[in-house]
CSV table of N, CA and C in Angstrom, one decimal:
chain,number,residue,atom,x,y,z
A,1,UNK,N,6.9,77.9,89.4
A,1,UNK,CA,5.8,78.8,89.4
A,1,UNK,C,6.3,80.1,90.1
A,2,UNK,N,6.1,81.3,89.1
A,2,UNK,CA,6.2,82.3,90.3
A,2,UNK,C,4.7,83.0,90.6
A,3,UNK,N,5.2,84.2,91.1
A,3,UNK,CA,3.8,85.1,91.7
A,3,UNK,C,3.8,85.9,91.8
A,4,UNK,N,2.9,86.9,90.8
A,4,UNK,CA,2.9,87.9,90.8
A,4,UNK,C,1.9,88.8,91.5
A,5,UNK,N,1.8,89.7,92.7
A,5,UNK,CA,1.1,90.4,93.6
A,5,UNK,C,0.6,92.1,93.7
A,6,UNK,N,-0.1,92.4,94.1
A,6,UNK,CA,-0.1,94.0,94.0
A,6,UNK,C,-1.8,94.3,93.9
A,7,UNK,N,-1.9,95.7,94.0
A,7,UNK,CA,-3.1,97.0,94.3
A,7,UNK,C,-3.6,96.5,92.7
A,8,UNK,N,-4.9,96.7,92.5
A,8,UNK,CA,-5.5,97.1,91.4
A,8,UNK,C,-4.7,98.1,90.6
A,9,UNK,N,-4.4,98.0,89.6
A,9,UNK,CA,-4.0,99.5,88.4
A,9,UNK,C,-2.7,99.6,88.7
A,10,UNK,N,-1.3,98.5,89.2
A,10,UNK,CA,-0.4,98.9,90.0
A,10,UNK,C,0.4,98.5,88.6
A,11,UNK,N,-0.2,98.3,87.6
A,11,UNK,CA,1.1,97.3,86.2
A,11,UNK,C,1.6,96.1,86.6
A,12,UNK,N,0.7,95.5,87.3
A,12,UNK,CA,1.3,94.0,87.2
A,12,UNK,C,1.5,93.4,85.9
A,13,UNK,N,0.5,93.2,85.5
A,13,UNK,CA,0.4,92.5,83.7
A,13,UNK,C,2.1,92.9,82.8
A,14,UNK,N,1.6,94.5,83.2
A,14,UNK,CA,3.2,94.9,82.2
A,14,UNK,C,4.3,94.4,82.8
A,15,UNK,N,4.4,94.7,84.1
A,15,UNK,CA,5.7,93.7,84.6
A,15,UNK,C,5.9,92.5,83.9
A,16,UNK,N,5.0,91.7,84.1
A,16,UNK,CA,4.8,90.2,83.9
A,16,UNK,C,5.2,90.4,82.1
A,17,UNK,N,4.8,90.7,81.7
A,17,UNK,CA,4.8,91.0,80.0
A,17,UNK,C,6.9,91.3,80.1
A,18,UNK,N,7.2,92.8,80.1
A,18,UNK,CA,8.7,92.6,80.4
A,18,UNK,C,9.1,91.5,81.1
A,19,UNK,N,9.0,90.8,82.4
A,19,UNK,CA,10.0,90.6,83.0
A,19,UNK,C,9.9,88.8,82.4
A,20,UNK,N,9.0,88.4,81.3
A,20,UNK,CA,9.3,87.3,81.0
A,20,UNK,C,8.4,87.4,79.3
A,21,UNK,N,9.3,88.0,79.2
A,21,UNK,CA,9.4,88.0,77.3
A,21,UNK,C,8.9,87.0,76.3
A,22,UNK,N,7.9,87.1,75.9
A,22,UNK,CA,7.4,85.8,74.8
A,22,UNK,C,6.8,84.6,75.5
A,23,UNK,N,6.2,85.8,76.7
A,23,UNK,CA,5.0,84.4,77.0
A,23,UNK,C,3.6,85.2,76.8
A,24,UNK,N,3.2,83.7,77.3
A,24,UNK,CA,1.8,84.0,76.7
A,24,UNK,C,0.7,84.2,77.9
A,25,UNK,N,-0.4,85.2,77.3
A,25,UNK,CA,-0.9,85.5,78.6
A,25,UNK,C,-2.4,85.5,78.7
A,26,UNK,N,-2.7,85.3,79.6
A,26,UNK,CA,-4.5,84.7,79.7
A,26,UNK,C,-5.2,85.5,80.8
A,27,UNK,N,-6.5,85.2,80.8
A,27,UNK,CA,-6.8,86.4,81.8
A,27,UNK,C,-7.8,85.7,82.9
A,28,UNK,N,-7.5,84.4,82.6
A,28,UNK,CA,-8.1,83.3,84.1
A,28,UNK,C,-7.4,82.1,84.2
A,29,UNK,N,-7.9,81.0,84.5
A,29,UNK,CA,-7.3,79.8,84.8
A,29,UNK,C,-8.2,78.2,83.8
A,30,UNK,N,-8.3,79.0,82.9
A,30,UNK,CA,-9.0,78.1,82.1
A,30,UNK,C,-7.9,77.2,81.2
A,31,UNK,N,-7.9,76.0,81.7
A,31,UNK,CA,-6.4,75.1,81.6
A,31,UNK,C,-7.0,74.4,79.6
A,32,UNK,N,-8.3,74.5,79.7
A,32,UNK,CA,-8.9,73.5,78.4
A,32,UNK,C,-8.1,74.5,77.5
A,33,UNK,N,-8.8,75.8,78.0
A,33,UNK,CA,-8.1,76.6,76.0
A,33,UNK,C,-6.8,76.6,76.1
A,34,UNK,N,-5.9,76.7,77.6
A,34,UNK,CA,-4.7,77.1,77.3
A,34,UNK,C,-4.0,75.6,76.7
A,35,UNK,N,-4.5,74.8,77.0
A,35,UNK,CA,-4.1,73.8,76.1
A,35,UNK,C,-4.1,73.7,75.0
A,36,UNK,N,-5.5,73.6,75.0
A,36,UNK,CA,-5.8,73.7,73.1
A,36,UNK,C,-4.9,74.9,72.1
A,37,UNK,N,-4.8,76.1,72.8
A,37,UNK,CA,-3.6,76.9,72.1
A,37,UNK,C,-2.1,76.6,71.9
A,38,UNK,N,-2.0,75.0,72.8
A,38,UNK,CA,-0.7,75.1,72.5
A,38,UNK,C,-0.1,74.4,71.5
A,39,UNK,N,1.1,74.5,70.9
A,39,UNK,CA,1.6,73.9,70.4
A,39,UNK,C,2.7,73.3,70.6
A,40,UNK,N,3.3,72.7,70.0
A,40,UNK,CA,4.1,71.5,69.7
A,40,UNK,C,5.2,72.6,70.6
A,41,UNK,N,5.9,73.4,69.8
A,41,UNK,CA,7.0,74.4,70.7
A,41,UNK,C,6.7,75.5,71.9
A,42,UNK,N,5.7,75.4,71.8
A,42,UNK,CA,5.1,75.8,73.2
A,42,UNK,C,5.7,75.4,74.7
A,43,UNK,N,6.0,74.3,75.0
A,43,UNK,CA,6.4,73.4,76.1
A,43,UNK,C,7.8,74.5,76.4
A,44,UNK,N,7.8,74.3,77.7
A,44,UNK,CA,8.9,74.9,78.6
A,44,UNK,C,8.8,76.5,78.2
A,45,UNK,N,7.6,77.1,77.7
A,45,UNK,CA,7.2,78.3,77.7
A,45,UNK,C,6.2,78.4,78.9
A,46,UNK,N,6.8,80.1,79.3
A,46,UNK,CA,6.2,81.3,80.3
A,46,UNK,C,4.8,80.7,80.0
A,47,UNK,N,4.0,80.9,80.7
A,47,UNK,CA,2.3,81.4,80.7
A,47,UNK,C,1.8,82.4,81.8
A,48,UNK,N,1.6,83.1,81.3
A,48,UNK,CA,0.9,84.3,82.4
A,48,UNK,C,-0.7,84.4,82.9
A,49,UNK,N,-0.8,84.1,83.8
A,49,UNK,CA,-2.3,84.0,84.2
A,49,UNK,C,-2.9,85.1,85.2
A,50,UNK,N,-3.1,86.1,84.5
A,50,UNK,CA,-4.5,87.4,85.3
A,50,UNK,C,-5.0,86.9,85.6
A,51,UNK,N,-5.4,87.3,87.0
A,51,UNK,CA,-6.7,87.6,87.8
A,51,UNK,C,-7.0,86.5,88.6
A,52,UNK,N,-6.5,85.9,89.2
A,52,UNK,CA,-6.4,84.5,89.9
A,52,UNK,C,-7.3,84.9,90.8
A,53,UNK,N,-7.3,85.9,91.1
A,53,UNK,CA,-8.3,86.2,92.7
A,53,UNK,C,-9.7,86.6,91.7
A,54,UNK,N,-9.8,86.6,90.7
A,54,UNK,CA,-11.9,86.3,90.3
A,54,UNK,C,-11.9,84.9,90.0
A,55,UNK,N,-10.4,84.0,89.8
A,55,UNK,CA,-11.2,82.7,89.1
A,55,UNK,C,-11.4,82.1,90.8
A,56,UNK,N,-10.9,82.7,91.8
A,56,UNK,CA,-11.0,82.7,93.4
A,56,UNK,C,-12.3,82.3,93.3
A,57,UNK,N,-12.6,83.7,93.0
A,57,UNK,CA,-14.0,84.3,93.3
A,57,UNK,C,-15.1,83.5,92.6
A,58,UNK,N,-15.0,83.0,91.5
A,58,UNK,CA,-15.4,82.2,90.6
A,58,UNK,C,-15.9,81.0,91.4
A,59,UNK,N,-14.8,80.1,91.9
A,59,UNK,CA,-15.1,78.9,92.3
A,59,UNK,C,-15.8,79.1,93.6
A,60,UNK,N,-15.7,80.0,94.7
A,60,UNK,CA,-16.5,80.2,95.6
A,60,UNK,C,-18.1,80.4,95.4
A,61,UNK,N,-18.1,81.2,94.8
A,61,UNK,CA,-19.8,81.6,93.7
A,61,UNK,C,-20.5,80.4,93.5
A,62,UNK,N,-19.9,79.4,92.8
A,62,UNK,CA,-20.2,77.9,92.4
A,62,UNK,C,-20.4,77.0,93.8
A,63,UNK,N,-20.4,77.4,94.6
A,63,UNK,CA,-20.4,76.5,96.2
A,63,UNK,C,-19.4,76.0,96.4
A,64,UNK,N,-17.9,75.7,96.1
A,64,UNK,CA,-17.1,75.5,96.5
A,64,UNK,C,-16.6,76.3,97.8
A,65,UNK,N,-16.0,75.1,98.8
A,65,UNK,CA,-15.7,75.9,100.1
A,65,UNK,C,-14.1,76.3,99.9
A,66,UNK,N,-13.4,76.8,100.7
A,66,UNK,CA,-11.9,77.3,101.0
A,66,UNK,C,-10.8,75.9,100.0
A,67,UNK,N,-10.8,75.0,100.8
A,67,UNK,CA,-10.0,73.6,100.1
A,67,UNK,C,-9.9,73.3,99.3
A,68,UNK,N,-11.6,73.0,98.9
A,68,UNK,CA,-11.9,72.7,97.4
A,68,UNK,C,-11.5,73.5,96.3
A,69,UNK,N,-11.7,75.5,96.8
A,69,UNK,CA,-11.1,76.1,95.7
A,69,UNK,C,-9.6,75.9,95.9
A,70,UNK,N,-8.4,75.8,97.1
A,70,UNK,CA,-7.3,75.2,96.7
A,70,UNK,C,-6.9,74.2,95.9
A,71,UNK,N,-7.7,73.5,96.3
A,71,UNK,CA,-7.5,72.1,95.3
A,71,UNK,C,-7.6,72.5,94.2
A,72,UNK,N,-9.0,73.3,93.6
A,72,UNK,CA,-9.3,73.1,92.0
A,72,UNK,C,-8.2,73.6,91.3
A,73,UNK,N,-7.3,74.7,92.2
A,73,UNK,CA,-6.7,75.6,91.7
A,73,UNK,C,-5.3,74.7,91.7
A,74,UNK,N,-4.9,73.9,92.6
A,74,UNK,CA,-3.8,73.1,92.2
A,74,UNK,C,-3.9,72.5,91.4
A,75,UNK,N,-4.9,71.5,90.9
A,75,UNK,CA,-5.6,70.4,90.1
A,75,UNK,C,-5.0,71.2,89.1
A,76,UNK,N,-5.5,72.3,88.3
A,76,UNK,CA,-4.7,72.9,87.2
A,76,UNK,C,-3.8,73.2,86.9
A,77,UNK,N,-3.3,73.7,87.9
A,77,UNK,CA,-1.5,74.4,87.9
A,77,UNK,C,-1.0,72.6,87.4
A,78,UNK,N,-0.9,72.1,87.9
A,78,UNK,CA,-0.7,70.9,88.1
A,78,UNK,C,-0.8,70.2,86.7
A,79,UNK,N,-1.7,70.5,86.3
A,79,UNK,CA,-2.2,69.9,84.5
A,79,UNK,C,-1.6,70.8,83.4
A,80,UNK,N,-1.4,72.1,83.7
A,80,UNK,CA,-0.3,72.8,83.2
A,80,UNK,C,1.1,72.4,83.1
A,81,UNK,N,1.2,72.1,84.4
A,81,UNK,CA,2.4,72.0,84.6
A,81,UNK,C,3.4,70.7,83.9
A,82,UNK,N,2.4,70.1,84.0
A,82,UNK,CA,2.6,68.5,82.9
A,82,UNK,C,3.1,68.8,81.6
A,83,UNK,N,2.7,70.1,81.3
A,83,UNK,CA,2.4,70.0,79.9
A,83,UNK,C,3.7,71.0,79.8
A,84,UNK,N,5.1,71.0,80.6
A,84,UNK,CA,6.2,71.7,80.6
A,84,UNK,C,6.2,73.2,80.8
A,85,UNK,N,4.9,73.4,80.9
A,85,UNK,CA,4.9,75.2,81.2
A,85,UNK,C,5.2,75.9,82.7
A,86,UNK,N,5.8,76.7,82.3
A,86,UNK,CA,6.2,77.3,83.4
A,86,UNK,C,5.1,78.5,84.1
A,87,UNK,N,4.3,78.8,85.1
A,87,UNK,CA,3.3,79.6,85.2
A,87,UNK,C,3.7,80.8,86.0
A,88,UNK,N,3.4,81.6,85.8
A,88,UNK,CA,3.4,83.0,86.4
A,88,UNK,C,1.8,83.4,86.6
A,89,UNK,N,1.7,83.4,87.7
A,89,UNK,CA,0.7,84.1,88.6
A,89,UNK,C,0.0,85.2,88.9
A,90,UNK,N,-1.1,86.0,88.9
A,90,UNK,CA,-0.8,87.4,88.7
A,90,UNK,C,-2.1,87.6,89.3
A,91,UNK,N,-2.3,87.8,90.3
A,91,UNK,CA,-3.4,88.0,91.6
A,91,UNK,C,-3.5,89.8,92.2
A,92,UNK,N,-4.8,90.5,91.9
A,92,UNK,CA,-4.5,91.5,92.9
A,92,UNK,C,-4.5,91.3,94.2
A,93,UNK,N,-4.2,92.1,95.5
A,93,UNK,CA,-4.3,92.1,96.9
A,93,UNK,C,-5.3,92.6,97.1
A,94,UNK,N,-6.3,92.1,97.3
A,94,UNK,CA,-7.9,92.5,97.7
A,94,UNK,C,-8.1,92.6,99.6
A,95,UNK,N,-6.7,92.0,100.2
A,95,UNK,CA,-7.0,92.1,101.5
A,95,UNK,C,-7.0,93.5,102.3
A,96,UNK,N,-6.4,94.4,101.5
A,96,UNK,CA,-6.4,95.4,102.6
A,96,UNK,C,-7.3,96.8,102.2
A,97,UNK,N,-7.2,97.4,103.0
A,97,UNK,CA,-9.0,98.7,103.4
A,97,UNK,C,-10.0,98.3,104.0
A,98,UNK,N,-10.8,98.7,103.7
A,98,UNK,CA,-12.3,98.7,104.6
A,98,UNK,C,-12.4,97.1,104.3
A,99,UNK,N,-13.0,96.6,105.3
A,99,UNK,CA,-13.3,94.9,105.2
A,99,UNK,C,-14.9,95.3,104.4
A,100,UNK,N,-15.3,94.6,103.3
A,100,UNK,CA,-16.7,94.7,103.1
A,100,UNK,C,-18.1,94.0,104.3
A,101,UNK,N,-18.9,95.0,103.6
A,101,UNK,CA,-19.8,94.5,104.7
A,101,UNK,C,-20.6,92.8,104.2
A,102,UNK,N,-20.8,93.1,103.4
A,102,UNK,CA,-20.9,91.7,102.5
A,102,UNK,C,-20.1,90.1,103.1
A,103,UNK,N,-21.0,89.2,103.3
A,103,UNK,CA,-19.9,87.9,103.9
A,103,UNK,C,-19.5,87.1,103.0
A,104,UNK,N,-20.3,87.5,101.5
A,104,UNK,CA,-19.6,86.4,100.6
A,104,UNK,C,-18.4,87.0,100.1
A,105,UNK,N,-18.4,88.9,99.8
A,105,UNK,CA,-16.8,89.3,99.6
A,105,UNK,C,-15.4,89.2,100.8
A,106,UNK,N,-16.4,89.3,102.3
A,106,UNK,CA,-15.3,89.0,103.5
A,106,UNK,C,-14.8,87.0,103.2
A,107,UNK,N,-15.9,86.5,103.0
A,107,UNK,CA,-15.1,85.0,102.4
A,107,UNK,C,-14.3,84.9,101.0
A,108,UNK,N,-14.0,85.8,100.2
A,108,UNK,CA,-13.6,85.6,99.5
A,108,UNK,C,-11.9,86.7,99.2
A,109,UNK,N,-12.5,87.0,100.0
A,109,UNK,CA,-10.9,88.4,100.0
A,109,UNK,C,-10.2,87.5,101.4
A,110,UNK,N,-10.9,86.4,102.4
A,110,UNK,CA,-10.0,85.6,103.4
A,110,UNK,C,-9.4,84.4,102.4
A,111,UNK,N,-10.2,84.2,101.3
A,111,UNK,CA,-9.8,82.5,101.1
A,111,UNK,C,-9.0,83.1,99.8
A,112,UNK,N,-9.0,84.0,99.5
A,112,UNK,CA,-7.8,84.7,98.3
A,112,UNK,C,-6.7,84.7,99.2
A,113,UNK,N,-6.5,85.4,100.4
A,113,UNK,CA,-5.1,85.8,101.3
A,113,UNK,C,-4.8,84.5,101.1
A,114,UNK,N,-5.2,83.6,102.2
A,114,UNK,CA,-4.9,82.4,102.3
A,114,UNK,C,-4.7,81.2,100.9
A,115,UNK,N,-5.3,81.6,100.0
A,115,UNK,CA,-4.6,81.1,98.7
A,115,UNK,C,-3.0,81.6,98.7
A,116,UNK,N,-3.1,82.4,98.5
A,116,UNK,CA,-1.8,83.5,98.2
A,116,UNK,C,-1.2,83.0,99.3
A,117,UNK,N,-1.2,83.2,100.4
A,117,UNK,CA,0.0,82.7,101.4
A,117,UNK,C,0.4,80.8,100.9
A,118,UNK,N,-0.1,80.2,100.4
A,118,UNK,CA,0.0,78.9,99.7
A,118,UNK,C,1.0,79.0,98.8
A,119,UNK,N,0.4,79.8,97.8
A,119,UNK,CA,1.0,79.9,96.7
A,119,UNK,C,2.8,80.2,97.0
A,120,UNK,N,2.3,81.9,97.5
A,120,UNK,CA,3.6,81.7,97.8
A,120,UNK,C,4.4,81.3,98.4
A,121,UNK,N,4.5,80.4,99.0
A,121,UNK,CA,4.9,79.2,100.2
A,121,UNK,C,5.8,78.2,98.7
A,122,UNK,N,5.1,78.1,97.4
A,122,UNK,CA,5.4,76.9,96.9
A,122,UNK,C,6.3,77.4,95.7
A,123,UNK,N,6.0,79.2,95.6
A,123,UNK,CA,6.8,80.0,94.3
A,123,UNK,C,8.5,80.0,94.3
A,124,UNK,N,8.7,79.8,92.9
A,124,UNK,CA,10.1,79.9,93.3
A,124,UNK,C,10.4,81.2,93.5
A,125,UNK,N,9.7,82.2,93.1
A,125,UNK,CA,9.6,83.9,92.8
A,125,UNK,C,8.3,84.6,93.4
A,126,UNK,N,8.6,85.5,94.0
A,126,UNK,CA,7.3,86.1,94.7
A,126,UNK,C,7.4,87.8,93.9
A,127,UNK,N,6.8,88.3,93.7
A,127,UNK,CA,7.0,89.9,93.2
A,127,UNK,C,5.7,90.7,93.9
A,128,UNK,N,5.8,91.8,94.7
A,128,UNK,CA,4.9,92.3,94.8
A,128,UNK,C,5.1,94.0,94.1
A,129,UNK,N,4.0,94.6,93.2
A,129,UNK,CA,4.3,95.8,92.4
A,129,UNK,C,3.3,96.8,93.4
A,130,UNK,N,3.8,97.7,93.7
A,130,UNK,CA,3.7,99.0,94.4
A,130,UNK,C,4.0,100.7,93.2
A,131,UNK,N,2.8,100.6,92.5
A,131,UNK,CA,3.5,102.1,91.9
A,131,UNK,C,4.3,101.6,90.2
A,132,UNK,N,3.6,101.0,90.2
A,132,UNK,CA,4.6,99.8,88.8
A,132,UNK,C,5.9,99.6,89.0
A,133,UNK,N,6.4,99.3,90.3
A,133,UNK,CA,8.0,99.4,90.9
A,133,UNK,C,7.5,97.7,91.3
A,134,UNK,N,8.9,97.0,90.8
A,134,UNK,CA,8.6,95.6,91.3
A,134,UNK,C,9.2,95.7,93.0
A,135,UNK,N,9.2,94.8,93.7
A,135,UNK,CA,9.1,94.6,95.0
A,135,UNK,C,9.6,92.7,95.2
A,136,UNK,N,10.8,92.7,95.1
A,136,UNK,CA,11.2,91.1,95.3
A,136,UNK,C,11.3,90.8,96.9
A,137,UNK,N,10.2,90.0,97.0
A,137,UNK,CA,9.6,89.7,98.1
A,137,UNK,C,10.3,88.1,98.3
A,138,UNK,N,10.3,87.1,97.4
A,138,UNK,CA,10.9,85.5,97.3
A,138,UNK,C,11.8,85.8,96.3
A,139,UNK,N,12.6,84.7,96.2
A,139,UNK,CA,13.7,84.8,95.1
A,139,UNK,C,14.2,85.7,94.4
């Protein structure tokens, strides 16, 4: 798994698009359709997954606390991962500027960081994009 990081509007996607050619790309973590789209030659293919920090946001909304959204979020990678795909990650950094005054966005911009410090703890590849310039942060 790698991981891909950065500012809103920074070209993550296009990075991810170049820097791993002929994969395929999604814009949450919805593991049913990415299955169902696969095929037979599919296996040991890229998959690109946008926006990891609203499906965050997603499972928090639903009552899920901090864990549970780790978990859910392993639970899939995990069912992906069975299925020989290799995943690429693609999260904005929602942690830094004004802290909102809101407690459900201050819990959800804490349990995103702390996803992401996870994640990348476990990536073989960390990338953070600054200016559409990649930034090799792991591997």
């Amino acid at each position: 798994m790698d991981l891909i990081i950065g500012g809103y509007a920074q070209n993550k996607v296009e990075y991810a698009k170049n820097e791993y050619s002929g994969a395929f790309l999604y814009e949450n973590l919805d593991i049913n359709r990415i299955i169902a789209n696969l095929k037979q030659e599919d296996s040991a293919k890229n998959i690109i997954i946008n926006n990891l920090h609203l499906v965050i946001k997603e499972l928090l909304s639903g009552g899920m606390n901090s864990e549970e959204v780790w978990q859910e979020i392993r639970k899939r990678m995990l069912k992906l991962e069975e299925h020989g795909l290799n995943l690429v990650l693609i999260s904005d950094e929602i942690g830094g500027g004004i802290v909102p005054m809101d407690g459900f966005d201050r819990e959800w911009r804490e349990v995103t960081g702390r996803i992401l410090c996870r994640l990348a703890e476990q990536a073989q590849k960390v990338v953070r994009i600054v200016m559409g310039l990649p930034q090799i942060i792991k591997g």
